[in-house]
PDB file of C-alpha atoms in Angstrom:
ATOM      1  CA  UNK P   1     -19.372  -0.668 -34.720  1.00 42.00           C
ATOM      2  CA  UNK P   2     -15.881  -2.000 -35.307  1.00 50.00           C
ATOM      3  CA  UNK P   3     -14.268  -1.645 -38.738  1.00 56.00           C
ATOM      4  CA  UNK P   4     -14.356  -4.690 -41.001  1.00 69.00           C
ATOM      5  CA  UNK P   5     -11.024  -6.402 -41.559  1.00 75.00           C
ATOM      6  CA  UNK P   6      -9.837  -6.593 -45.171  1.00 81.00           C
ATOM      7  CA  UNK P   7      -8.835 -10.235 -45.613  1.00 86.00           C
ATOM      8  CA  UNK P   8      -9.887 -12.576 -48.399  1.00 89.00           C
ATOM      9  CA  UNK P   9     -11.429 -15.980 -47.716  1.00 92.00           C
ATOM     10  CA  UNK P  10      -8.124 -17.631 -48.680  1.00 92.00           C
ATOM     11  CA  UNK P  11      -6.122 -15.355 -46.375  1.00 91.00           C
ATOM     12  CA  UNK P  12      -8.450 -16.164 -43.458  1.00 92.00           C
ATOM     13  CA  UNK P  13      -8.179 -19.846 -44.355  1.00 94.00           C
ATOM     14  CA  UNK P  14      -4.363 -19.572 -44.207  1.00 91.00           C
ATOM     15  CA  UNK P  15      -4.643 -17.981 -40.738  1.00 91.00           C
ATOM     16  CA  UNK P  16      -6.736 -20.826 -39.331  1.00 93.00           C
ATOM     17  CA  UNK P  17      -4.495 -23.497 -40.876  1.00 92.00           C
ATOM     18  CA  UNK P  18      -1.515 -21.764 -39.224  1.00 90.00           C
ATOM     19  CA  UNK P  19      -3.486 -21.362 -35.935  1.00 88.00           C
ATOM     20  CA  UNK P  20      -2.460 -17.690 -36.094  1.00 85.00           C
ATOM     21  CA  UNK P  21      -3.229 -16.088 -32.738  1.00 82.00           C
ATOM     22  CA  UNK P  22      -2.634 -12.576 -34.131  1.00 81.00           C
ATOM     23  CA  UNK P  23      -6.071 -12.692 -35.754  1.00 87.00           C
ATOM     24  CA  UNK P  24      -8.080 -13.904 -32.737  1.00 86.00           C
ATOM     25  CA  UNK P  25     -11.124 -11.706 -32.245  1.00 83.00           C
ATOM     26  CA  UNK P  26     -10.855 -10.165 -35.711  1.00 87.00           C
ATOM     27  CA  UNK P  27     -12.829 -12.955 -37.346  1.00 91.00           C
ATOM     28  CA  UNK P  28     -14.399 -16.282 -36.439  1.00 94.00           C
ATOM     29  CA  UNK P  29     -14.407 -19.596 -38.272  1.00 95.00           C
ATOM     30  CA  UNK P  30     -17.812 -21.276 -38.470  1.00 96.00           C
ATOM     31  CA  UNK P  31     -17.963 -24.947 -39.447  1.00 96.00           C
ATOM     32  CA  UNK P  32     -21.233 -25.705 -41.237  1.00 95.00           C
ATOM     33  CA  UNK P  33     -21.095 -29.467 -40.590  1.00 94.00           C
ATOM     34  CA  UNK P  34     -20.636 -29.197 -36.794  1.00 94.00           C
ATOM     35  CA  UNK P  35     -22.447 -25.922 -36.061  1.00 95.00           C
ATOM     36  CA  UNK P  36     -19.446 -24.703 -34.033  1.00 95.00           C
ATOM     37  CA  UNK P  37     -17.412 -21.514 -34.362  1.00 95.00           C
ATOM     38  CA  UNK P  38     -13.783 -20.977 -33.321  1.00 94.00           C
ATOM     39  CA  UNK P  39     -10.960 -18.470 -33.033  1.00 91.00           C
ATOM     40  CA  UNK P  40      -8.338 -18.474 -35.831  1.00 91.00           C
ATOM     41  CA  UNK P  41      -5.826 -19.927 -33.336  1.00 87.00           C
ATOM     42  CA  UNK P  42      -7.971 -22.929 -32.330  1.00 89.00           C
ATOM     43  CA  UNK P  43      -5.921 -26.125 -32.193  1.00 86.00           C
ATOM     44  CA  UNK P  44      -8.880 -28.412 -32.983  1.00 87.00           C
ATOM     45  CA  UNK P  45      -8.752 -30.601 -36.096  1.00 89.00           C
ATOM     46  CA  UNK P  46      -9.203 -28.436 -39.176  1.00 90.00           C
ATOM     47  CA  UNK P  47     -12.421 -28.795 -41.186  1.00 92.00           C
ATOM     48  CA  UNK P  48     -12.615 -29.153 -44.938  1.00 94.00           C
ATOM     49  CA  UNK P  49     -12.388 -25.763 -46.630  1.00 94.00           C
ATOM     50  CA  UNK P  50     -15.809 -26.167 -48.291  1.00 95.00           C
ATOM     51  CA  UNK P  51     -17.437 -26.568 -44.857  1.00 95.00           C
ATOM     52  CA  UNK P  52     -16.180 -23.208 -43.550  1.00 95.00           C
ATOM     53  CA  UNK P  53     -17.714 -19.748 -43.387  1.00 94.00           C
ATOM     54  CA  UNK P  54     -16.019 -16.730 -41.844  1.00 94.00           C
ATOM     55  CA  UNK P  55     -17.724 -14.111 -39.699  1.00 93.00           C
ATOM     56  CA  UNK P  56     -16.297 -10.814 -38.513  1.00 89.00           C
ATOM     57  CA  UNK P  57     -18.696 -10.316 -35.624  1.00 86.00           C
ATOM     58  CA  UNK P  58     -19.377 -12.781 -32.773  1.00 88.00           C
ATOM     59  CA  UNK P  59     -23.050 -11.789 -32.545  1.00 90.00           C
ATOM     60  CA  UNK P  60     -23.423 -12.404 -36.275  1.00 92.00           C
ATOM     61  CA  UNK P  61     -22.002 -15.942 -36.066  1.00 93.00           C
ATOM     62  CA  UNK P  62     -24.179 -16.771 -33.045  1.00 94.00           C
ATOM     63  CA  UNK P  63     -27.279 -15.331 -34.743  1.00 94.00           C
ATOM     64  CA  UNK P  64     -26.498 -17.623 -37.700  1.00 94.00           C
ATOM     65  CA  UNK P  65     -26.952 -20.537 -35.292  1.00 95.00           C
ATOM     66  CA  UNK P  66     -23.367 -21.504 -34.464  1.00 95.00           C
ATOM     67  CA  UNK P  67     -22.260 -22.288 -30.919  1.00 94.00           C
ATOM     68  CA  UNK P  68     -18.876 -21.516 -29.343  1.00 92.00           C
ATOM     69  CA  UNK P  69     -16.097 -24.118 -29.408  1.00 90.00           C
ATOM     70  CA  UNK P  70     -15.461 -25.556 -25.956  1.00 87.00           C
ATOM     71  CA  UNK P  71     -11.741 -25.838 -26.673  1.00 83.00           C
ATOM     72  CA  UNK P  72     -10.817 -22.283 -27.759  1.00 84.00           C
ATOM     73  CA  UNK P  73     -13.769 -20.452 -26.105  1.00 83.00           C
ATOM     74  CA  UNK P  74     -14.116 -17.691 -28.718  1.00 87.00           C
ATOM     75  CA  UNK P  75     -16.881 -16.004 -26.707  1.00 83.00           C
ATOM     76  CA  UNK P  76     -14.545 -15.221 -23.760  1.00 78.00           C
ATOM     77  CA  UNK P  77     -12.678 -11.932 -23.599  1.00 68.00           C
ATOM     78  CA  UNK P  78      -9.435 -12.581 -21.734  1.00 63.00           C
ATOM     79  CA  UNK P  79      -8.475  -9.015 -20.867  1.00 59.00           C
ATOM     80  CA  UNK P  80     -10.064  -5.595 -20.607  1.00 61.00           C
ATOM     81  CA  UNK P  81      -7.631  -4.488 -23.327  1.00 77.00           C
ATOM     82  CA  UNK P  82      -8.808  -7.049 -25.892  1.00 78.00           C
ATOM     83  CA  UNK P  83     -11.013  -4.459 -27.622  1.00 80.00           C
ATOM     84  CA  UNK P  84      -8.067  -2.031 -27.802  1.00 86.00           C
ATOM     85  CA  UNK P  85      -5.743  -4.681 -29.257  1.00 88.00           C
ATOM     86  CA  UNK P  86      -8.452  -5.726 -31.713  1.00 86.00           C
ATOM     87  CA  UNK P  87      -8.912  -2.103 -32.833  1.00 91.00           C
ATOM     88  CA  UNK P  88      -5.170  -1.603 -33.275  1.00 94.00           C
ATOM     89  CA  UNK P  89      -4.725  -4.850 -35.213  1.00 92.00           C
ATOM     90  CA  UNK P  90      -7.743  -4.052 -37.402  1.00 92.00           C
ATOM     91  CA  UNK P  91      -6.245  -0.621 -38.141  1.00 95.00           C
ATOM     92  CA  UNK P  92      -2.861  -2.197 -38.973  1.00 95.00           C
ATOM     93  CA  UNK P  93      -4.389  -4.872 -41.239  1.00 92.00           C
ATOM     94  CA  UNK P  94      -6.567  -2.337 -43.035  1.00 93.00           C
ATOM     95  CA  UNK P  95      -3.752   0.209 -43.538  1.00 94.00           C
ATOM     96  CA  UNK P  96      -0.689  -2.053 -43.922  1.00 94.00           C
ATOM     97  CA  UNK P  97       0.086  -0.702 -47.430  1.00 94.00           C
ATOM     98  CA  UNK P  98       0.475   2.864 -46.154  1.00 94.00           C
ATOM     99  CA  UNK P  99       3.366   4.380 -44.224  1.00 93.00           C
ATOM    100  CA  UNK P 100       2.097   4.192 -40.618  1.00 94.00           C
ATOM    101  CA  UNK P 101       3.516   5.972 -37.599  1.00 95.00           C
ATOM    102  CA  UNK P 102       2.804   5.130 -33.977  1.00 95.00           C
ATOM    103  CA  UNK P 103       0.992   8.484 -33.797  1.00 96.00           C
ATOM    104  CA  UNK P 104      -1.322   7.389 -36.645  1.00 95.00           C
ATOM    105  CA  UNK P 105      -2.214   4.224 -34.759  1.00 95.00           C
ATOM    106  CA  UNK P 106      -2.653   6.119 -31.475  1.00 95.00           C
ATOM    107  CA  UNK P 107      -4.922   8.671 -33.172  1.00 95.00           C
ATOM    108  CA  UNK P 108      -7.051   5.861 -34.610  1.00 94.00           C
ATOM    109  CA  UNK P 109      -7.819   4.508 -31.113  1.00 92.00           C
ATOM    110  CA  UNK P 110      -7.773   7.824 -29.221  1.00 92.00           C
ATOM    111  CA  UNK P 111      -4.785   7.177 -26.955  1.00 91.00           C
ATOM    112  CA  UNK P 112      -1.340   8.645 -26.457  1.00 93.00           C
ATOM    113  CA  UNK P 113       1.406   6.855 -28.411  1.00 95.00           C
ATOM    114  CA  UNK P 114       3.255   5.968 -25.193  1.00 94.00           C
ATOM    115  CA  UNK P 115       0.207   4.435 -23.493  1.00 91.00           C
ATOM    116  CA  UNK P 116      -0.836   2.632 -26.664  1.00 93.00           C
ATOM    117  CA  UNK P 117       2.584   1.075 -27.221  1.00 94.00           C
ATOM    118  CA  UNK P 118       2.957   0.047 -23.575  1.00 91.00           C
ATOM    119  CA  UNK P 119      -0.529  -1.503 -23.377  1.00 89.00           C
ATOM    120  CA  UNK P 120      -0.267  -3.211 -26.770  1.00 91.00           C
ATOM    121  CA  UNK P 121       3.113  -4.720 -25.854  1.00 90.00           C
ATOM    122  CA  UNK P 122       1.738  -5.893 -22.500  1.00 84.00           C
ATOM    123  CA  UNK P 123      -1.132  -7.693 -24.242  1.00 82.00           C
ATOM    124  CA  UNK P 124       0.618  -9.085 -27.330  1.00 84.00           C
ATOM    125  CA  UNK P 125       4.301  -9.198 -26.399  1.00 85.00           C
ATOM    126  CA  UNK P 126       5.023  -7.027 -29.447  1.00 91.00           C
ATOM    127  CA  UNK P 127       5.107  -3.397 -30.439  1.00 94.00           C
ATOM    128  CA  UNK P 128       2.624  -2.129 -33.025  1.00 96.00           C
ATOM    129  CA  UNK P 129       5.606  -1.775 -35.431  1.00 95.00           C
ATOM    130  CA  UNK P 130       6.713  -5.416 -35.079  1.00 95.00           C
ATOM    131  CA  UNK P 131       3.080  -6.510 -35.408  1.00 94.00           C
ATOM    132  CA  UNK P 132       2.735  -4.446 -38.596  1.00 96.00           C
ATOM    133  CA  UNK P 133       5.897  -6.069 -39.969  1.00 96.00           C
ATOM    134  CA  UNK P 134       4.380  -9.517 -39.348  1.00 94.00           C
ATOM    135  CA  UNK P 135       1.159  -8.509 -41.118  1.00 95.00           C
ATOM    136  CA  UNK P 136       3.147  -7.195 -44.084  1.00 96.00           C
ATOM    137  CA  UNK P 137       5.254 -10.367 -44.262  1.00 96.00           C
ATOM    138  CA  UNK P 138       2.071 -12.489 -44.002  1.00 93.00           C
ATOM    139  CA  UNK P 139       0.660 -10.572 -46.984  1.00 94.00           C
ATOM    140  CA  UNK P 140       3.986 -10.926 -48.827  1.00 96.00           C
ATOM    141  CA  UNK P 141       4.106 -14.704 -48.324  1.00 95.00           C
ATOM    142  CA  UNK P 142       0.591 -14.961 -49.717  1.00 93.00           C
ATOM    143  CA  UNK P 143       1.516 -12.874 -52.781  1.00 95.00           C
ATOM    144  CA  UNK P 144       4.801 -14.725 -53.344  1.00 95.00           C
ATOM    145  CA  UNK P 145       3.046 -18.065 -53.755  1.00 93.00           C
ATOM    146  CA  UNK P 146      -0.177 -16.882 -55.422  1.00 93.00           C
ATOM    147  CA  UNK P 147       1.022 -14.240 -57.915  1.00 94.00           C
ATOM    148  CA  UNK P 148       3.740 -13.657 -60.501  1.00 93.00           C
ATOM    149  CA  UNK P 149       4.674 -10.272 -59.037  1.00 95.00           C
ATOM    150  CA  UNK P 150       8.395  -9.659 -58.662  1.00 95.00           C
ATOM    151  CA  UNK P 151       9.864  -9.502 -55.164  1.00 96.00           C
ATOM    152  CA  UNK P 152      10.216  -5.746 -55.577  1.00 96.00           C
ATOM    153  CA  UNK P 153       6.552  -5.394 -56.583  1.00 96.00           C
ATOM    154  CA  UNK P 154       5.543  -7.500 -53.570  1.00 96.00           C
ATOM    155  CA  UNK P 155       7.758  -5.361 -51.326  1.00 96.00           C
ATOM    156  CA  UNK P 156       5.931  -2.170 -52.263  1.00 96.00           C
ATOM    157  CA  UNK P 157       2.506  -3.835 -52.548  1.00 95.00           C
ATOM    158  CA  UNK P 158       2.630  -4.881 -48.875  1.00 96.00           C
ATOM    159  CA  UNK P 159       3.743  -1.472 -47.629  1.00 95.00           C
ATOM    160  CA  UNK P 160       7.497  -1.719 -47.156  1.00 96.00           C
ATOM    161  CA  UNK P 161       9.216   1.534 -48.068  1.00 93.00           C
ATOM    162  CA  UNK P 162      12.570  -0.006 -49.011  1.00 94.00           C
ATOM    163  CA  UNK P 163      13.625  -3.351 -50.465  1.00 95.00           C
ATOM    164  CA  UNK P 164      16.483  -3.704 -47.964  1.00 96.00           C
ATOM    165  CA  UNK P 165      14.065  -3.415 -45.046  1.00 96.00           C
ATOM    166  CA  UNK P 166      11.688  -5.863 -46.734  1.00 97.00           C
ATOM    167  CA  UNK P 167      14.425  -8.469 -47.238  1.00 97.00           C
ATOM    168  CA  UNK P 168      15.788  -7.983 -43.694  1.00 97.00           C
ATOM    169  CA  UNK P 169      12.385  -8.293 -41.988  1.00 97.00           C
ATOM    170  CA  UNK P 170      11.291 -11.168 -44.245  1.00 97.00           C
ATOM    171  CA  UNK P 171      14.459 -13.153 -43.510  1.00 96.00           C
ATOM    172  CA  UNK P 172      14.158 -12.478 -39.753  1.00 95.00           C
ATOM    173  CA  UNK P 173      10.544 -13.643 -39.638  1.00 95.00           C
ATOM    174  CA  UNK P 174      10.634 -16.490 -42.176  1.00 94.00           C
ATOM    175  CA  UNK P 175      14.228 -17.687 -41.976  1.00 94.00           C
ATOM    176  CA  UNK P 176      14.782 -17.342 -45.720  1.00 95.00           C
ATOM    177  CA  UNK P 177      14.686 -14.767 -48.482  1.00 95.00           C
ATOM    178  CA  UNK P 178      11.500 -13.994 -50.424  1.00 96.00           C
ATOM    179  CA  UNK P 179      13.005 -15.783 -53.477  1.00 94.00           C
ATOM    180  CA  UNK P 180      13.788 -18.907 -51.437  1.00 94.00           C
ATOM    181  CA  UNK P 181      10.281 -18.810 -49.969  1.00 94.00           C
ATOM    182  CA  UNK P 182       8.727 -18.591 -53.427  1.00 92.00           C
ATOM    183  CA  UNK P 183      10.975 -21.352 -54.808  1.00 90.00           C
ATOM    184  CA  UNK P 184       9.878 -23.693 -52.001  1.00 87.00           C
ATOM    185  CA  UNK P 185       6.248 -22.825 -52.741  1.00 79.00           C
ATOM    186  CA  UNK P 186       5.710 -21.396 -49.265  1.00 67.00           C
ATOM    187  CA  UNK P 187       6.189 -24.813 -47.688  1.00 62.00           C
ATOM    188  CA  UNK P 188       6.462 -24.755 -43.941  1.00 51.00           C
ATOM    189  CA  UNK P 189      10.176 -24.137 -43.518  1.00 48.00           C
ATOM    190  CA  UNK P 190       9.945 -20.991 -41.416  1.00 44.00           C
ATOM    191  CA  UNK P 191      11.873 -20.610 -38.200  1.00 40.00           C
ATOM    192  CA  UNK P 192       9.112 -20.420 -35.611  1.00 36.00           C
TER     193      UNK P 192
END
């Protein structure tokens, strides 16, 4: 059985509103009013928040009576490495606060670091390190707009080891500083 991903309802909601492909396969969005379930990245019109349930397991959502979306086809595995990518991303999401080495990630999935990095990059277009940085910045953006923590507290809370690295990565991924992001209330001004 795959490990459960540690995301709150609101964090999962943010991922589906952003159509965030990084979380595909890690959870499914079930819409109570339509009886359909989707991937987080589905481009279909978004339901009302009160009409949504989240499921971690595809069998669980289907057993609950939901059917797969015809648009995003959440029941289809696109590559033989999907399970590997899903395991790596789950590990990264569940351990993002800790210092993580490529060897740690490789040990968690039982592969050599070289093979893991090569396969992961082939499937996602990113290294596990850059993926981890995106997860940490995603968590930071959530904390910046939902808490009163200082930028420094957020930096350490999301697993960055140094403020300079936090600010550099945040600015590269979001196009602004953490303070600017907070001041704008997290409005969609990122450079995507």
